[in-house]
Coordinates of C-alpha atoms and ligand atoms in Angstrom, one line a residue:
X13 CA -0.2 -0.1 0.3
X14 CA 1.9 3.5 -0.6
X15 CA 2.1 6.1 1.5
X16 CA -0.6 8.9 1.8
X17 CA 0.8 12.1 2.2
X18 CA -1.1 14.9 4.0
X19 CA -1.7 17.7 2.0
X20 CA -1.8 21.2 3.4
X21 CA -5.4 22.8 3.4
X22 CA -6.0 25.8 1.6
X23 CA -7.2 27.9 4.6
X24 CA -3.9 26.4 6.6
X25 CA -1.7 27.6 3.9
X26 CA -3.4 31.7 4.2
X27 CA -3.1 31.4 7.8
X28 CA 0.5 30.4 8.0
X29 CA 1.2 33.2 5.9
X30 CA -0.8 35.3 7.7
X31 CA 1.3 34.4 10.9
X32 CA 4.5 34.5 9.3
X33 CA 3.7 37.8 8.4
X34 CA 3.3 39.2 11.3
X35 CA 6.5 37.3 12.9
X36 CA 8.3 39.2 10.2
X37 CA 6.7 42.6 11.3
X38 CA 7.5 42.0 15.0
X39 CA 10.8 41.3 14.3
X40 CA 11.2 38.3 16.0
X41 CA 12.9 36.4 13.8
X42 CA 15.4 39.0 13.3
X43 CA 18.1 39.5 16.2
X44 CA 21.0 37.5 15.5
X45 CA 20.8 35.6 19.5
X46 CA 17.4 34.0 17.9
X47 CA 18.8 33.3 14.3
X48 CA 21.9 31.2 16.0
X49 CA 19.2 29.2 18.6
X50 CA 17.1 28.3 15.8
X51 CA 20.1 27.1 14.1
X52 CA 21.3 25.1 17.2
X53 CA 17.7 23.1 17.1
X54 CA 18.3 22.8 13.7
X55 CA 21.9 21.1 14.1
X56 CA 19.8 19.2 17.0
X57 CA 17.5 18.0 14.8
X58 CA 19.4 16.7 12.0
X59 CA 21.6 15.3 14.8
X60 CA 18.7 13.6 16.9
X61 CA 17.0 12.1 13.7
X62 CA 19.7 10.5 11.3
X63 CA 18.1 7.5 11.5
X64 CA 14.8 9.0 10.7
X65 CA 15.9 10.9 7.5
X66 CA 17.7 7.6 6.2
X67 CA 14.5 5.2 6.7
X68 CA 12.8 7.8 4.8
X69 CA 15.0 8.2 2.1
X70 CA 15.3 5.0 1.7
X71 CA 11.5 4.7 1.2
X72 CA 11.2 7.0 -1.2
X73 CA 14.3 6.3 -3.3
X74 CA 15.5 3.3 -2.2
X75 CA 18.4 5.9 -1.5
X76 CA 21.9 3.9 0.0
X77 CA 22.1 4.8 3.6
X78 CA 25.6 5.8 3.1
X79 CA 24.2 8.4 0.2
X80 CA 21.7 9.7 2.2
X81 CA 24.1 10.2 5.5
X82 CA 26.8 11.8 3.5
X83 CA 25.1 13.7 0.7
X84 CA 21.9 14.6 2.9
X85 CA 22.0 14.4 6.7
X86 CA 25.8 15.6 6.6
X87 CA 25.5 17.9 4.0
X88 CA 23.0 19.6 6.0
X89 CA 25.1 19.2 9.9
X90 CA 28.1 20.6 8.0
X91 CA 25.9 23.4 6.1
X92 CA 24.4 24.5 9.5
X93 CA 27.7 24.2 11.6
X94 CA 29.7 26.4 9.0
X95 CA 26.5 28.7 9.1
X96 CA 26.4 29.1 12.6
X97 CA 30.1 29.5 12.8
X98 CA 30.0 32.6 10.3
X99 CA 26.6 34.7 10.7
X100 CA 27.8 36.4 12.9
X101 CA 30.7 38.0 10.4
X102 CA 28.0 38.1 7.5
X103 CA 25.4 40.3 9.6
X104 CA 27.9 43.1 10.0
X105 CA 26.9 46.1 8.7
X106 CA 29.9 46.7 6.0
X107 CA 31.2 50.2 5.8
X108 CA 32.5 51.0 2.4
X109 CA 35.5 52.6 1.2
X110 CA 34.9 55.8 -0.4
X111 CA 37.0 59.4 -1.3
X112 CA 37.5 61.5 1.8
X113 CA 35.1 64.2 1.0
X114 CA 32.4 61.7 1.8
X115 CA 33.8 59.6 4.6
X116 CA 31.8 61.5 7.6
X117 CA 28.7 60.1 5.7
X118 CA 29.7 56.7 6.9
X119 CA 28.4 54.8 3.9
X120 CA 27.1 51.5 5.3
X121 CA 25.8 48.4 3.9
X122 CA 23.1 47.0 6.2
X123 CA 22.5 43.7 6.1
X124 CA 18.3 43.5 5.9
X125 CA 16.4 40.4 6.2
X126 CA 14.5 40.4 2.7
X127 CA 11.0 39.5 4.2
X128 CA 9.1 36.1 4.6
X129 CA 10.2 33.7 2.0
X130 CA 8.9 30.8 -0.1
X131 CA 11.3 28.0 -0.5
X132 CA 10.1 25.2 -2.7
X133 CA 12.2 21.9 -3.5
X134 CA 12.0 18.7 -5.9
X135 CA 12.5 15.4 -4.5
X136 CA 15.8 13.9 -5.7
X137 CA 17.7 15.6 -2.8
X138 CA 14.2 16.0 -0.9
X139 CA 16.0 16.4 2.1
X140 CA 19.0 18.4 2.1
X141 CA 17.2 20.7 -1.0
X142 CA 14.6 22.0 1.8
X143 CA 17.9 22.0 4.7
X144 CA 20.2 24.1 2.5
X145 CA 17.8 26.9 1.9
X146 CA 16.0 26.9 5.0
X147 CA 19.5 27.2 7.2
X148 CA 20.0 30.6 4.5
X149 CA 16.8 31.9 5.6
X150 CA 17.5 32.0 9.1
X151 CA 20.8 32.9 9.3
X152 CA 19.4 36.2 6.8
X153 CA 16.4 36.4 9.8
X154 CA 13.8 35.5 7.3
X155 CA 10.5 33.7 8.1
X156 CA 10.4 30.7 5.6
X157 CA 7.5 28.2 4.2
X158 CA 8.8 25.3 3.2
X159 CA 6.7 23.0 -0.1
X160 CA 8.9 19.7 -0.4
X161 CA 8.1 17.7 -3.0
X162 CA 4.9 15.2 -3.0
X163 CA 7.0 12.6 -5.3
X164 CA 9.3 12.5 -1.9
X165 CA 6.7 11.4 0.2
X166 CA 8.0 10.3 3.5
X167 CA 10.5 12.5 3.7
X168 CA 8.2 15.5 2.9
X169 CA 6.0 14.2 5.9
X170 CA 9.2 13.0 8.3
X171 CA 10.3 17.2 7.3
X172 CA 7.2 19.2 8.2
X173 CA 7.0 16.7 11.2
X174 CA 10.5 17.3 12.2
X175 CA 10.4 21.4 11.4
X176 CA 7.3 21.6 13.5
X177 CA 8.9 19.9 16.7
X178 CA 12.5 21.8 16.7
X179 CA 12.0 25.3 15.0
X180 CA 9.9 28.1 15.9
X181 CA 6.1 27.5 14.5
X182 CA 5.4 31.3 14.4
X183 CA 8.7 31.6 11.8
X184 CA 9.5 28.3 10.0
X185 CA 6.7 26.0 8.3
X186 CA 6.1 23.3 6.0
X187 CA 3.2 23.4 3.6
X188 CA 3.1 20.0 1.7
X189 CA 1.1 19.2 -1.4
X190 CA 1.3 19.6 -5.0
X191 CA -0.1 21.8 -8.1
X192 CA -3.1 23.1 -6.0
X193 CA -1.4 24.2 -2.9
X194 CA 2.0 25.3 -4.9
X195 CA -0.6 27.4 -7.2
X196 CA -2.1 28.8 -4.3
X197 CA 1.0 29.6 -2.7
X198 CA 2.4 31.5 -5.2
X199 CA -0.5 33.6 -5.6
X200 CA 0.0 35.1 -2.1
X201 CA 3.1 38.0 -2.4
X202 CA 6.6 36.7 -0.9
X203 CA 9.7 38.9 -0.6
X204 CA 12.1 36.2 -2.2
X205 CA 10.7 32.9 -3.8
X206 CA 13.6 30.1 -3.8
X207 CA 12.9 27.5 -6.3
X208 CA 15.0 24.3 -7.1
X209 CA 13.8 22.0 -9.8
X210 CA 12.9 21.2 -13.6
X211 CA 12.8 24.4 -15.9
X212 CA 9.0 23.9 -17.0
X213 CA 7.9 24.5 -13.5
X214 CA 10.6 27.5 -13.1
X215 CA 8.8 28.9 -16.0
X216 CA 5.6 29.2 -13.9
X217 CA 7.2 30.2 -10.8
X218 CA 8.7 32.9 -12.1
X219 CA 5.5 34.2 -14.1
X220 CA 4.2 33.8 -10.8
X221 CA 6.9 35.9 -8.8
X222 CA 6.4 38.5 -11.9
X223 CA 3.0 39.4 -10.9
X224 CA 4.7 40.7 -7.3
X225 CA 7.9 41.8 -8.8
X226 CA 9.4 39.3 -6.5
X227 CA 12.8 38.4 -7.0
X228 CA 13.8 34.9 -6.8
X229 CA 16.2 31.9 -6.6
X230 CA 15.9 29.4 -9.5
X231 CA 17.9 26.2 -9.0
X232 CA 17.2 24.5 -12.0
X233 CA 19.3 21.1 -14.0
X234 CA 19.5 20.6 -18.2
X235 CA 22.3 18.4 -20.0
X236 CA 25.7 18.8 -17.8
X237 CA 28.3 17.5 -20.5
X238 CA 31.6 15.7 -19.7
X239 CA 34.3 16.1 -21.8
X240 CA 37.4 13.1 -21.9
X241 CA 40.6 14.4 -23.2
X242 CA 41.9 11.0 -23.5
X243 CA 45.3 11.7 -24.9
X244 CA 45.7 14.0 -21.8
X245 CA 43.9 12.1 -18.7
X246 CA 44.6 8.6 -17.0
X247 CA 41.3 7.2 -18.5
X248 CA 40.8 4.5 -15.8
X249 CA 40.2 7.0 -12.9
X250 CA 38.7 9.3 -15.4
X251 CA 35.9 6.8 -16.1
X252 CA 35.5 5.3 -12.7
X253 CA 35.1 9.1 -11.5
X254 CA 32.7 9.4 -14.0
X255 CA 30.5 6.4 -13.5
X256 CA 30.1 7.1 -9.9
X257 CA 28.9 10.1 -10.3
X258 CA 26.1 9.0 -12.9
X259 CA 25.3 6.1 -10.5
X260 CA 25.1 8.2 -7.0
X261 CA 21.2 8.2 -6.5
X262 CA 20.8 6.0 -9.4
X263 CA 21.6 9.6 -12.1
X264 CA 19.2 11.4 -10.3
X265 CA 21.5 14.7 -9.8
X266 CA 20.8 17.9 -10.8
X267 CA 24.7 18.2 -11.9
X268 CA 25.0 14.6 -12.9
X269 CA 27.0 14.1 -16.2
X270 CA 24.5 13.5 -18.6
X271 CA 26.6 13.1 -22.3
X272 CA 30.2 12.7 -22.3
X273 CA 32.3 13.2 -25.6
X274 CA 35.2 11.3 -26.5
X275 CA 37.5 11.2 -28.8
X276 CA 36.3 8.7 -31.6
X277 CA 39.7 6.2 -31.8
X278 CA 39.1 6.5 -27.8
X279 CA 36.0 5.3 -27.2
X280 CA 36.5 1.5 -26.8
X281 CA 39.2 1.7 -24.3
X282 CA 37.1 4.3 -22.5
X283 CA 34.4 2.1 -22.5
X284 CA 36.7 -0.7 -21.0
X285 CA 37.5 1.2 -18.2
X286 CA 33.9 1.9 -17.4
X287 CA 33.3 -1.8 -17.3
X288 CA 36.4 -1.9 -15.3
X289 CA 35.0 0.5 -13.0
X290 CA 31.3 -1.5 -12.9
X291 CA 32.7 -4.2 -11.8
X292 CA 34.3 -2.9 -9.0
X293 CA 31.0 -1.0 -8.0
X294 CA 29.1 -3.6 -8.4
X295 CA 30.5 -6.6 -8.4
X296 CA 27.6 -8.5 -8.7
X297 CA 25.6 -6.1 -10.9
X298 CA 23.9 -3.3 -9.8
X299 CA 20.2 -4.8 -9.9
X300 CA 20.3 -5.7 -5.7
X301 CA 23.3 -4.3 -5.2
X302 CA 22.9 -2.2 -1.4
X303 CA 25.1 0.2 -2.8
X304 CA 22.8 1.6 -5.7
X305 CA 19.4 3.4 -5.7
X306 CA 15.9 3.6 -7.7
X307 CA 14.1 5.9 -9.5
X308 CA 11.9 7.7 -7.5
X309 CA 8.5 7.3 -8.8
X310 CA 6.8 5.1 -11.7
X311 CA 6.1 8.3 -13.9
X312 CA 9.9 9.0 -13.8
X313 CA 10.5 4.9 -14.6
X314 CA 8.1 5.0 -17.8
X315 CA 10.1 8.3 -18.7
X316 CA 13.5 6.6 -18.8
X317 CA 12.1 3.1 -20.5
X318 CA 10.8 5.5 -22.8
X319 CA 14.2 6.9 -23.4
X320 CA 15.2 3.8 -23.6
X321 CA 13.2 2.1 -26.6
X322 CA 13.5 5.5 -28.6
X323 CA 17.5 5.6 -28.7
X324 CA 19.0 3.9 -31.6
X325 CA 22.3 3.6 -30.2
X326 CA 23.6 0.4 -28.7
X327 CA 24.1 -0.2 -25.0
X328 CA 27.7 -1.6 -24.4
X329 CA 26.8 -1.9 -20.7
X330 CA 24.2 -3.0 -18.6
X331 CA 20.8 -2.1 -20.4
X332 CA 18.6 -4.6 -17.7
X333 CA 15.8 -3.2 -15.3
X334 CA 14.0 -4.7 -12.6
X335 CA 10.5 -4.2 -14.3
X336 CA 9.7 -2.1 -11.4
X337 CA 11.6 1.0 -10.3
X338 CA 15.2 0.1 -11.1
X339 CA 17.4 0.3 -14.1
X340 CA 20.7 -0.8 -14.2
X341 CA 23.7 2.2 -15.3
X342 CA 23.4 1.5 -19.2
X343 CA 26.2 2.9 -21.2
X344 CA 25.4 3.8 -25.1
X345 CA 28.4 4.2 -27.7
X346 CA 28.3 6.1 -30.9
X347 CA 25.3 8.7 -30.0
X348 CA 24.5 10.9 -32.7
X349 CA 22.9 14.6 -32.6
X350 CA 19.5 14.1 -33.2
X351 CA 19.0 10.7 -30.8
X352 CA 16.7 10.5 -27.8
X353 CA 19.1 10.7 -25.6
X354 CA 20.4 13.8 -26.3
X355 CA 16.5 15.7 -26.1
X356 CA 16.5 16.9 -22.5
X357 CA 18.1 15.9 -19.5
X358 CA 18.4 12.4 -18.9
X359 CA 18.0 12.5 -15.0
X360 CA 18.7 8.7 -14.6
X361 CA 21.2 6.2 -14.8
X362 CA 21.5 6.4 -18.9
X363 CA 25.1 7.6 -20.2
X364 CA 25.8 8.4 -24.0
X365 CA 28.7 8.2 -25.2
X366 CA 29.1 11.3 -28.1
X367 CA 32.3 10.4 -30.5
X368 CA 34.1 14.2 -31.3
X369 CA 36.9 14.0 -33.5
X370 CA 38.8 17.0 -31.5
X371 CA 38.6 19.0 -28.6
X372 CA 37.0 22.0 -30.7
X373 CA 33.9 19.8 -32.2
X374 CA 33.7 19.1 -28.1
X375 CA 33.5 23.0 -27.5
X376 CA 30.9 23.5 -30.2
X377 CA 28.8 20.8 -29.6
X378 CA 28.1 22.4 -25.7
X379 CA 28.3 25.7 -27.0
X380 CA 25.1 24.5 -29.9
X381 CA 23.0 23.8 -26.9
X382 CA 21.9 25.9 -23.7
X383 CA 24.0 27.1 -21.0
X384 CA 24.4 23.5 -18.4
X385 CA 24.7 23.6 -14.9
X386 CA 28.2 21.9 -14.4
X387 CA 30.9 21.4 -17.0
X388 CA 33.3 18.6 -16.7
X389 CA 36.9 18.5 -18.5
X390 CA 39.1 15.5 -17.8
X391 CA 42.6 16.9 -19.3
X392 CA 46.0 18.0 -17.8
X393 CA 47.0 19.8 -20.7
X394 CA 46.3 23.5 -19.6
X395 CA 45.8 25.0 -23.0
X396 CA 42.7 22.7 -22.9
X397 CA 41.6 23.8 -19.4
X398 CA 42.0 27.5 -20.8
X399 CA 40.2 26.8 -23.9
X400 CA 37.1 25.5 -21.6
X401 CA 37.6 29.0 -19.7
X402 CA 37.3 31.0 -22.5
X403 CA 34.9 29.3 -25.3
X404 CA 32.0 28.0 -22.9
X405 CA 29.7 29.2 -20.3
X406 CA 28.2 27.0 -17.3
X407 CA 26.7 27.5 -14.4
X408 CA 30.5 25.6 -13.2
X409 CA 33.2 24.1 -14.4
X410 CA 35.2 21.6 -13.0
X411 CA 38.0 19.8 -14.0
X412 CA 39.2 16.1 -13.9
X413 CA 36.5 15.1 -11.1
X414 CA 32.6 15.4 -10.7
X415 CA 30.0 17.3 -9.0
X416 CA 32.8 17.7 -6.4
X417 CA 32.8 21.2 -6.6
X418 CA 29.5 21.3 -4.0
X419 CA 31.7 20.5 -1.2
X420 CA 33.3 23.7 -1.5
X421 CA 30.8 25.9 0.0
X422 CA 32.7 28.9 -0.2
X423 CA 32.1 28.8 -4.0
X424 CA 28.7 29.7 -5.6
X425 CA 26.6 27.4 -6.6
X426 CA 24.1 28.5 -9.4
X427 CA 23.0 27.9 -13.3
X428 CA 23.3 30.1 -16.5
X429 CA 20.1 30.5 -18.4
X430 CA 18.6 27.5 -18.8
X431 CA 19.9 26.2 -15.6
X432 CA 18.6 29.2 -13.6
X433 CA 19.8 32.3 -11.4
X434 CA 20.6 33.3 -8.3
X435 CA 23.1 31.4 -5.9
X436 CA 23.3 29.1 -3.3
X437 CA 25.4 27.9 -0.6
X438 CA 26.6 29.5 2.5
X439 CA 27.1 33.0 2.5
X440 CA 25.6 33.4 -1.1
X441 CA 22.4 31.7 0.1
X442 CA 22.5 34.4 3.0
X443 CA 23.0 37.4 0.6
X444 CA 20.0 35.5 -1.2
X445 CA 17.9 36.3 1.4
X446 CA 19.8 39.6 2.4
X447 CA 18.9 43.0 1.2
X448 CA 22.1 44.6 0.9
X449 CA 20.7 48.5 1.7
X450 CA 22.6 50.9 1.2
X451 CA 22.8 53.7 4.1
X452 CA 24.4 57.2 4.4
X453 CA 23.9 59.4 7.4
X454 CA 24.6 63.1 6.0
X455 CA 26.3 65.7 8.7
X456 CA 25.1 69.2 8.7
X457 CA 28.4 69.8 9.5
X458 CA 29.3 68.1 5.5
X459 CA 27.1 71.4 4.6
X460 CA 29.7 73.4 2.7
X461 CA 31.0 70.7 0.5
X462 CA 27.5 70.3 -0.2
X463 CA 26.9 73.5 -0.8
X464 CA 27.0 74.3 -4.6
X465 CA 23.9 72.1 -5.0
X466 CA 21.6 74.6 -4.0
X467 CA 20.0 77.2 -6.8
X468 CA 20.8 79.7 -7.7
X469 CA 23.4 77.9 -9.7
X470 CA 27.0 79.2 -10.6
X471 CA 27.6 79.4 -14.6
X472 CA 30.2 76.8 -15.3
Ligands
NAD20 P1 9.2 18.1 -8.8 O1 8.6 17.7 -9.6 O2 9.5 17.4 -7.2 O3 9.0 19.9 -8.9 C1 9.5 20.7 -7.9 C2 8.8 21.5 -7.1 O4 8.2 21.7 -8.2 C3 7.6 20.5 -6.0 O5 7.6 21.1 -5.4 C4 6.6 20.2 -7.0 O6 5.1 20.7 -6.1 C5 6.5 21.6 -7.4 N1 5.6 21.9 -8.7 C6 5.9 21.2 -10.1 N2 4.8 21.0 -10.8 C7 4.3 22.6 -10.7 C8 3.2 23.2 -11.3 N3 3.0 23.3 -12.1 N4 3.4 24.4 -10.4 C9 3.6 24.8 -9.2 N5 5.1 24.2 -8.6 C10 4.4 22.8 -9.2 O7 11.0 17.7 -8.9 P2 11.4 17.9 -10.5 O8 11.5 19.1 -11.0 O9 11.5 16.6 -11.2 O10 13.0 18.0 -10.0 C11 14.2 17.9 -10.7 C12 14.3 19.0 -11.5 O11 15.1 19.5 -10.6 C13 16.0 18.4 -12.4 O12 15.5 19.4 -13.8 C14 16.9 18.5 -11.7 O13 18.2 19.1 -12.4 C15 16.9 19.9 -11.2 N6 17.3 20.0 -9.6 C16 18.3 21.2 -9.7 C17 19.0 21.5 -8.4 C18 20.3 22.6 -8.5 O14 20.6 22.5 -7.4 N7 20.5 23.5 -9.3 C19 19.0 20.4 -7.8 C20 18.2 19.3 -7.6 C21 17.5 19.1 -8.5

């Protein structure tokens, strides 16, 4: 029997919104000590409920415990701890350096909470993708409503229980529901909307936000390419790192390697290296391995099966599935333009290899498409690296690994163009929810300098 997520009624959504507006106007979420206390409560929540979180993720995605502890709970703890350690520094007003004649004005950037914010999240990392922006909202002094995905129902139910138990209820609330509930939420006027998910729904979010001129952060996805410069890399290690990136969470990661651009004459050797990596990861095959997750829903499983049917490319690794919700990591060779695997974001464990004649062709292939969220290049040639820095555009650029940049919280994580806008991670998330308010206090003693501005004007 499938689990039934309890949706929030529209009346409760409205009263939640009204409560949070009152909280903001009362200034309750603003004091630094309050923010720090709520962050400590969040840390307590994460530490005390690790097993429950792992269990919910297992129920939703068959996510292996090791992946949940590292990528969802551990990432949450690390973000909360580091935010707690730094928030005092972040909130400090910043005195800016100016010319001498303006120094007496105390030109300052005050870090002001934007207001009441809405956080809408997807199902693939259903815990951390709520917790991470929430940490940013708390640190910025903003009351927040979380709207987790209805598809990851177990985690969304647990999030509501835990947030309401550990955090202040008049400031941080979870609204559960699907399109009807989110549509209602989007009619309300928020001070910032932080949305993570697909680009089709992002357009609905941005359109609704535009009606109120509400600023948004849009963390989207797309097809993140990998370029393997076979002549200048360790092919075996590259294959291992790429396959790990493609099979973690069964490929359901916004920054998963989507397709590989590889020199034509290196394709066979690379396939052998992938086979070797695969057999070390899952000696008995991935189906049934407790180190391998499943597809989140029947709908997404069917979407991937449809891709498998429509591609004209040949699988050289994998190709099987359990007929329920697990699909083997499947590698396709000689994939060409126009193939179904190159249409949209794959978001599953299918990996097309696209042969190219040279690096310049790879660069052109990437530039003919939307700017990806991440671009991965395996090479130790400085000139090739420089060519990618200068001739391509992507949310982030990683040399010689896949999505490990996510662990560097000091770097902004963000898309560009179709992969989204607005940044997150530690101070970047704080900044997204913070108004950088220009403030000056112009003393009357500055009058002699200002005197020239008054009419009657002097002749030039
Ligand atoms: P999803 O289907 O759960 O949708 C995301 C959210 O949008 C959910 O809360 C859902 O309730 C809401 N929603 C869905 N339809 C809606 C509608 N018609 N109106 C209003 N709200 C609606 O998740 P998804 O979009 O399938 O998530 C996967 C996508 O997210 C992929 O494209 C992936 O690349 C992207 N993603 C991006 C990041 C990032 O940080 N950049 C992280 C994870 C996932």
